[in-house]
mmCIF file of N, CA and C in Angstrom:
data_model
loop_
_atom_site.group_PDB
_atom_site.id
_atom_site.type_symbol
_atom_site.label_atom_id
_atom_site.label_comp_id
_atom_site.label_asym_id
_atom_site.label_seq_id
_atom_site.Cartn_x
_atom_site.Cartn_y
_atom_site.Cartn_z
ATOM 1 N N UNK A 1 0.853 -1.170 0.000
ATOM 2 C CA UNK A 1 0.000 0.000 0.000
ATOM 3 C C UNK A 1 0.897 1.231 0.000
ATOM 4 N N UNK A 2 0.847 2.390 -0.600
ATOM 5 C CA UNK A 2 1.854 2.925 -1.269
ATOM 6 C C UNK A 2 1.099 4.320 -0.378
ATOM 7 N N UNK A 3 2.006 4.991 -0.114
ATOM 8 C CA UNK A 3 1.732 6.499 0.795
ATOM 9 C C UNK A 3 0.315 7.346 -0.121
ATOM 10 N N UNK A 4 0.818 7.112 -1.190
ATOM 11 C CA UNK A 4 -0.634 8.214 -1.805
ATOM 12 C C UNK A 4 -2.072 7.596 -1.428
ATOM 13 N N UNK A 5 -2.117 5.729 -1.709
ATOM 14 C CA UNK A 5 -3.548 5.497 -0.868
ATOM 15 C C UNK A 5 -3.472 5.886 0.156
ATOM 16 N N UNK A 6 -2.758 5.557 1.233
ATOM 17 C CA UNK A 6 -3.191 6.219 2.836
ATOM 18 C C UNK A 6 -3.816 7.393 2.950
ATOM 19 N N UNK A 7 -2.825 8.978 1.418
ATOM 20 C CA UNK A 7 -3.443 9.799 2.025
ATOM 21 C C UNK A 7 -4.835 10.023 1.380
ATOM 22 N N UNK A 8 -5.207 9.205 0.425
ATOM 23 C CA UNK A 8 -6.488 9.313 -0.546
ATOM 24 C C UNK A 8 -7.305 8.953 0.988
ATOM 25 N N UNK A 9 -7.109 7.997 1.469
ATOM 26 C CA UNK A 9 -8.180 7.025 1.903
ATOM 27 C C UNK A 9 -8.446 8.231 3.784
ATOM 28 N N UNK A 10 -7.471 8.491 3.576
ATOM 29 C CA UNK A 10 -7.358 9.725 4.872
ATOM 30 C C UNK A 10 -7.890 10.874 4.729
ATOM 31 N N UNK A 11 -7.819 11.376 3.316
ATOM 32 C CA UNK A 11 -9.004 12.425 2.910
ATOM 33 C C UNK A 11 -10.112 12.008 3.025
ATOM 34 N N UNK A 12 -10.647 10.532 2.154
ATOM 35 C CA UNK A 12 -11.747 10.152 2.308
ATOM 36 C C UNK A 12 -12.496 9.767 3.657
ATOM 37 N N UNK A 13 -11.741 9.858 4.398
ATOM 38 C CA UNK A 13 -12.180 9.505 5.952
ATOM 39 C C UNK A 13 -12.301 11.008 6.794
ATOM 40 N N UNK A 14 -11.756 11.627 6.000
ATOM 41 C CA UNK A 14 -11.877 13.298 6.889
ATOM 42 C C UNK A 14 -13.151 13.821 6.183
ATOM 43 N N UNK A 15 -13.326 13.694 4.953
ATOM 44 C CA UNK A 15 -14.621 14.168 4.636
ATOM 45 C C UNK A 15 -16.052 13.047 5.274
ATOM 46 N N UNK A 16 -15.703 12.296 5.335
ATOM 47 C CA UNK A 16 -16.876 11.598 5.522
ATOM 48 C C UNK A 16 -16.845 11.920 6.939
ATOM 49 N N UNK A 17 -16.567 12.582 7.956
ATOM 50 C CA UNK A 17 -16.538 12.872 9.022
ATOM 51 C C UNK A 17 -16.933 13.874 9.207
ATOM 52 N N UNK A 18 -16.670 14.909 8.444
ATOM 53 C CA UNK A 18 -17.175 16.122 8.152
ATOM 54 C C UNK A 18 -18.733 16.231 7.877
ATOM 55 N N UNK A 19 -18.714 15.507 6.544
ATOM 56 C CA UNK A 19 -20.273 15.580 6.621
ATOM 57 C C UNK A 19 -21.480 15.224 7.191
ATOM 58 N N UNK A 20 -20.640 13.959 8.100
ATOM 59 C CA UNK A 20 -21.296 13.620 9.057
ATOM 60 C C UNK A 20 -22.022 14.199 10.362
ATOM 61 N N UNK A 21 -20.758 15.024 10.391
ATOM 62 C CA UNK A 21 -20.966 16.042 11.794
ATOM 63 C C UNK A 21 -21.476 16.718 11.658
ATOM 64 N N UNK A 22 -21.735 17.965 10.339
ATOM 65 C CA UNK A 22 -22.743 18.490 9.474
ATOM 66 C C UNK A 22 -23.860 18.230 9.670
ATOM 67 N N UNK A 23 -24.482 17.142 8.885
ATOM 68 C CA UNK A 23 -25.821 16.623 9.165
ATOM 69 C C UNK A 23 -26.249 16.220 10.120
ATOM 70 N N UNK A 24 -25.041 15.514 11.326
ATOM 71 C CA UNK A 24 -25.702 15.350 12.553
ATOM 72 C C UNK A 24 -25.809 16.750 13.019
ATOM 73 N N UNK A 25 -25.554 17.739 13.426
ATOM 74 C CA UNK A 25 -25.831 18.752 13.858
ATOM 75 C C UNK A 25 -27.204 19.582 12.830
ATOM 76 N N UNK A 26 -26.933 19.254 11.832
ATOM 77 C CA UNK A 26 -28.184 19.807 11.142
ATOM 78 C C UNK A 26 -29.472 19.176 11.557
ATOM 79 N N UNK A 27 -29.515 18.030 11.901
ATOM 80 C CA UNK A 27 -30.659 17.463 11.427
ATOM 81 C C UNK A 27 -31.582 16.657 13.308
ATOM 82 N N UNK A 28 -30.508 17.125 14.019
ATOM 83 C CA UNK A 28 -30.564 16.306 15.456
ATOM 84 C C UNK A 28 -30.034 17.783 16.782
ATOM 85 N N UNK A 29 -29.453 18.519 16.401
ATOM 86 C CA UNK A 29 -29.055 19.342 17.406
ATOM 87 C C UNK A 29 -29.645 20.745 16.866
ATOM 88 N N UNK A 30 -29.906 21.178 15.474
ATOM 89 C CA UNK A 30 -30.441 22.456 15.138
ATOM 90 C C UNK A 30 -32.104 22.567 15.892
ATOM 91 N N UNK A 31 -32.974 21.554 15.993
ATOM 92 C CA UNK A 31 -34.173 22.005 16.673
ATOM 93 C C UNK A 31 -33.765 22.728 18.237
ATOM 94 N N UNK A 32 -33.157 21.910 19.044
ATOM 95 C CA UNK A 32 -33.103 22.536 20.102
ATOM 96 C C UNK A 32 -32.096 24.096 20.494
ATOM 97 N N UNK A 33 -31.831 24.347 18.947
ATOM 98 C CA UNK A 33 -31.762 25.849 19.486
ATOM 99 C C UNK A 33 -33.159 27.423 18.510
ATOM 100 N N UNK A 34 -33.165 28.441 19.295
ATOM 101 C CA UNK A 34 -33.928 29.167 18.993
ATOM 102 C C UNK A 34 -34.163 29.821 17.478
ATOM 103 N N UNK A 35 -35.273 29.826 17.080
ATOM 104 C CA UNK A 35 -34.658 30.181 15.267
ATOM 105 C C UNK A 35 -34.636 30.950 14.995
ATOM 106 N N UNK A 36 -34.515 31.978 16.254
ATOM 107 C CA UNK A 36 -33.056 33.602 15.857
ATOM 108 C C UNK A 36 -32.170 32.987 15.785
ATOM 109 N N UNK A 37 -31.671 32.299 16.997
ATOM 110 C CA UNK A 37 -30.011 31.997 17.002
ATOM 111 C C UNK A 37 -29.515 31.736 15.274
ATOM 112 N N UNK A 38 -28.095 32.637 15.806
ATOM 113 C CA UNK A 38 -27.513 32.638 14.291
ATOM 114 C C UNK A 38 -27.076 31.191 13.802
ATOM 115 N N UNK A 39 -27.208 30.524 14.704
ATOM 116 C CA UNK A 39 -26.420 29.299 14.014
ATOM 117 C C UNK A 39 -27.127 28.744 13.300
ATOM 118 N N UNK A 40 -28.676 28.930 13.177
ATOM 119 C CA UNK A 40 -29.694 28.523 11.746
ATOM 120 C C UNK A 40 -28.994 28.913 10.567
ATOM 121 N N UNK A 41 -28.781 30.224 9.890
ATOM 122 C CA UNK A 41 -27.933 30.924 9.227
ATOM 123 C C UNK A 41 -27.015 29.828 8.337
ATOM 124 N N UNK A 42 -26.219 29.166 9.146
ATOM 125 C CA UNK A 42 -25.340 28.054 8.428
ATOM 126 C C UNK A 42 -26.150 26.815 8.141
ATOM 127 N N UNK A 43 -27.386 26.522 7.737
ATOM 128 C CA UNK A 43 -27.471 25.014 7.411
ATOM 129 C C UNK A 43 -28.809 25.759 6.950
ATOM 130 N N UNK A 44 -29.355 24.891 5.529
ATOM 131 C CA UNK A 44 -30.280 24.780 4.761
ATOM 132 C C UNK A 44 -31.747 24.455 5.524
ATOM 133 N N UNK A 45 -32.775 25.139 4.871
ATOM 134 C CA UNK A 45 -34.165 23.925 6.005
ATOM 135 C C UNK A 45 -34.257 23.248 6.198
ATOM 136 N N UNK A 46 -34.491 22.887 7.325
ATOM 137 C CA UNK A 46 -34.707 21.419 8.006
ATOM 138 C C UNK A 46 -35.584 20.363 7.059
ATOM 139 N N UNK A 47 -36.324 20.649 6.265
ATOM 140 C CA UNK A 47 -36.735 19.615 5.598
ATOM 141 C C UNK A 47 -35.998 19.115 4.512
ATOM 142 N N UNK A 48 -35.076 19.881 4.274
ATOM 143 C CA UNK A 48 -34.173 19.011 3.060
ATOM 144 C C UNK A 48 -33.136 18.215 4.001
ATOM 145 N N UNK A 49 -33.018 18.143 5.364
ATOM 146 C CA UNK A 49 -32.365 17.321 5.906
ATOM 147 C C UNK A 49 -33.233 15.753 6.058
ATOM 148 N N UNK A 50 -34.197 15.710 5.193
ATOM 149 C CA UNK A 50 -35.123 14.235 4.959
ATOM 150 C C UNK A 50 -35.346 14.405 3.340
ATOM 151 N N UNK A 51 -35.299 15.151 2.596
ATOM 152 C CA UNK A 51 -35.648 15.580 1.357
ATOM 153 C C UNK A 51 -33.601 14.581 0.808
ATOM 154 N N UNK A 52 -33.067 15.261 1.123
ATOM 155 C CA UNK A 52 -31.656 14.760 0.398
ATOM 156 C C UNK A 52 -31.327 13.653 0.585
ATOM 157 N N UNK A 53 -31.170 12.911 1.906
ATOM 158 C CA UNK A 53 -30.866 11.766 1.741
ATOM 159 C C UNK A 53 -31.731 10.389 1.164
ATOM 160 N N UNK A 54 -32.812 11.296 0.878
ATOM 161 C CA UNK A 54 -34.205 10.046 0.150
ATOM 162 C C UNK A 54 -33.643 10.315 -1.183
ATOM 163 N N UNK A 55 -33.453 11.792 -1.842
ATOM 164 C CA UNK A 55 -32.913 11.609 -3.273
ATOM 165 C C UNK A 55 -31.776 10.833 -3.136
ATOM 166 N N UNK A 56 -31.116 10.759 -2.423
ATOM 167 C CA UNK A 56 -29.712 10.103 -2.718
ATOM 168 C C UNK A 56 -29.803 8.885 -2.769
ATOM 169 N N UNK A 57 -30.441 7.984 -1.688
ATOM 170 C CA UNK A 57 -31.212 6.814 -2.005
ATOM 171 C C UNK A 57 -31.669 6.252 -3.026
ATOM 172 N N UNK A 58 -32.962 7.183 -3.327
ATOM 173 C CA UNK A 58 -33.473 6.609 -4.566
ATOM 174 C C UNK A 58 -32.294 6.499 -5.858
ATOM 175 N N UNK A 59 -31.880 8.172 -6.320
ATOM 176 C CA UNK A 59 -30.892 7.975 -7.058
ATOM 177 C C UNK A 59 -30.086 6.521 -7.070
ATOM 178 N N UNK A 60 -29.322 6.661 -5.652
ATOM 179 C CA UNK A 60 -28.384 4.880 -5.729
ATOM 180 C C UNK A 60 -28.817 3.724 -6.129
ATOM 181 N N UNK A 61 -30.170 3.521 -5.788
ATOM 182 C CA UNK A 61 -30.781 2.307 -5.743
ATOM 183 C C UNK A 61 -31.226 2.077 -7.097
ATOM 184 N N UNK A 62 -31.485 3.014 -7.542
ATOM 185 C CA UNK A 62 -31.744 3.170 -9.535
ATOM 186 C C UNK A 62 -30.725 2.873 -10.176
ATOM 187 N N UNK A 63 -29.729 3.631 -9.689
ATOM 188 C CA UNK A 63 -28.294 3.592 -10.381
ATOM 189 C C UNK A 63 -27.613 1.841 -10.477
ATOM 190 N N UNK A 64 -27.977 1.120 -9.248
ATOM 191 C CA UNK A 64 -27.751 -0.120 -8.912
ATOM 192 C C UNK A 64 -28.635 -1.065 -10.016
ATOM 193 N N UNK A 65 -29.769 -0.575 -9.893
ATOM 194 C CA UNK A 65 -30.528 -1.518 -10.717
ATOM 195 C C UNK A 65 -30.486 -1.694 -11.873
ATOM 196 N N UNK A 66 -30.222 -0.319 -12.538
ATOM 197 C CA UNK A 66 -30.217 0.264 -14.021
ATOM 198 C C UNK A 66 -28.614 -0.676 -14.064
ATOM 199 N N UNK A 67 -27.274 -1.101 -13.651
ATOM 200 C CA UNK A 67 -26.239 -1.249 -13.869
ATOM 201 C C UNK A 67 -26.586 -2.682 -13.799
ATOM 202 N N UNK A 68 -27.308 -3.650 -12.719
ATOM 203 C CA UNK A 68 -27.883 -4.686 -12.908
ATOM 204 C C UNK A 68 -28.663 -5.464 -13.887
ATOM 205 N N UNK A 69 -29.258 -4.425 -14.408
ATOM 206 C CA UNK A 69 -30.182 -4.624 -15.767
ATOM 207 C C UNK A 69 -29.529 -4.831 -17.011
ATOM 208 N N UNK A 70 -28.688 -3.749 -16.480
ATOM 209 C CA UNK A 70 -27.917 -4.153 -18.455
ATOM 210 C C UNK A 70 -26.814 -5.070 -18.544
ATOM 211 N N UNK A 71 -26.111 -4.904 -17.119
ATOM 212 C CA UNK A 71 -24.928 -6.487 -17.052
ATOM 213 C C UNK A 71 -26.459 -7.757 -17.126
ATOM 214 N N UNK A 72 -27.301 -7.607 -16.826
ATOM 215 C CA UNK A 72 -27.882 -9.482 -17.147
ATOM 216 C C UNK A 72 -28.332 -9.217 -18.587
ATOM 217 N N UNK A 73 -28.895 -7.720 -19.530
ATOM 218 C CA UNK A 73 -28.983 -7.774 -21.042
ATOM 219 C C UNK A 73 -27.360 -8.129 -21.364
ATOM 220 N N UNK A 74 -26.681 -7.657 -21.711
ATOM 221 C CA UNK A 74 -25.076 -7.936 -21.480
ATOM 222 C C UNK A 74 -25.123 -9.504 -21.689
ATOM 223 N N UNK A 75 -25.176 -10.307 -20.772
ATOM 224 C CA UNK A 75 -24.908 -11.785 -20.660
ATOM 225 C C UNK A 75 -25.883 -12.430 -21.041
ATOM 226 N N UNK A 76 -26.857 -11.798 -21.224
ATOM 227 C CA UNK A 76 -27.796 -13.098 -22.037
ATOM 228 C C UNK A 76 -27.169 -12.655 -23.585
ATOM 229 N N UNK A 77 -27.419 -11.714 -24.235
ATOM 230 C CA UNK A 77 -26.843 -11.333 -25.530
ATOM 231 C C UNK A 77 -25.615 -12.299 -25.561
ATOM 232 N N UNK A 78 -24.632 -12.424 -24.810
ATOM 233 C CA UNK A 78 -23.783 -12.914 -24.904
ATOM 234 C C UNK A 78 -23.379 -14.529 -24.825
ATOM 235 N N UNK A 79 -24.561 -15.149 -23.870
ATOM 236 C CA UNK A 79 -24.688 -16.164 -24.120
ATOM 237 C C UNK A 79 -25.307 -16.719 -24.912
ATOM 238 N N UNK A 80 -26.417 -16.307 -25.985
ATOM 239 C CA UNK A 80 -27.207 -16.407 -27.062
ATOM 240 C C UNK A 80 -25.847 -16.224 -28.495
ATOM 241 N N UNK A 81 -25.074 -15.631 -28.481
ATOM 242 C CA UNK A 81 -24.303 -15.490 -29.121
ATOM 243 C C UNK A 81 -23.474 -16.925 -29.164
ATOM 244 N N UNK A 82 -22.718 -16.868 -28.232
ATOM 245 C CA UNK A 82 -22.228 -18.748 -27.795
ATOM 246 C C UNK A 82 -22.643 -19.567 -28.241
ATOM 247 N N UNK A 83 -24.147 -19.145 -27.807
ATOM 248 C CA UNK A 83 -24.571 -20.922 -28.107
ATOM 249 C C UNK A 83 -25.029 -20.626 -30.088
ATOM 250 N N UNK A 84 -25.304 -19.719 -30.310
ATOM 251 C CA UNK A 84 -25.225 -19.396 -32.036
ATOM 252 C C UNK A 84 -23.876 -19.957 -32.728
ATOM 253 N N UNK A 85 -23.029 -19.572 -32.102
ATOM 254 C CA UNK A 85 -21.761 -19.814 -32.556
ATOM 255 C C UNK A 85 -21.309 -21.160 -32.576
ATOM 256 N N UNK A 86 -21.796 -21.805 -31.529
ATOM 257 C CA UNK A 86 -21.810 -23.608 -31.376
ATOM 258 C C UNK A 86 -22.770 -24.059 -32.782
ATOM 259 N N UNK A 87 -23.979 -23.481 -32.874
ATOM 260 C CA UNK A 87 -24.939 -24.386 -33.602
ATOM 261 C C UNK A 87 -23.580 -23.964 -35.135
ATOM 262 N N UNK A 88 -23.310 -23.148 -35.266
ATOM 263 C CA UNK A 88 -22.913 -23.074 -36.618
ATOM 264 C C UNK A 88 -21.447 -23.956 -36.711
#
């Protein structure tokens, strides 16, 4: 494992920490303060803190299926081909 993965995989672990802490504070600690307090100011409405991670979901889960769908068109084409190629 070569120094540049560590630091890829060390970025990738600092952001995912980040955004974590983000949304946990957005979405679990922003009700219990007042909605003068300025710290509303920094984070989007509270309802896209249930609004985004359902798009992101759905998005993935499409994205999964749609990539599922065409690797099994993919291999049947391909095994129909085979066995064409046998009969001849």
């Amino acid at each position: 494992m070569g120094a540049s993965d560590k630091a890829l995989g060390g970025a990738m672990l600092l952001a995912a920490s980040v955004v974590f802490t983000y949304y946990t504070c957005w979405a679990l600690l922003l009700p219990f303060f007042d909605a003068s307090n300025a710290i509303h100011d920094f984070f989007p409405p509270r309802e896209w803190a249930v609004r985004l991670p359902a798009f992101l979901l759905v998005s993935g889960l499409s994205a999964i299926g749609l990539f599922i769908g065409i690797t099994m068109v993919k291999e049947k084409r391909a095994k129909a081909q085979k066995a064409k190629l046998r009969m001849a």
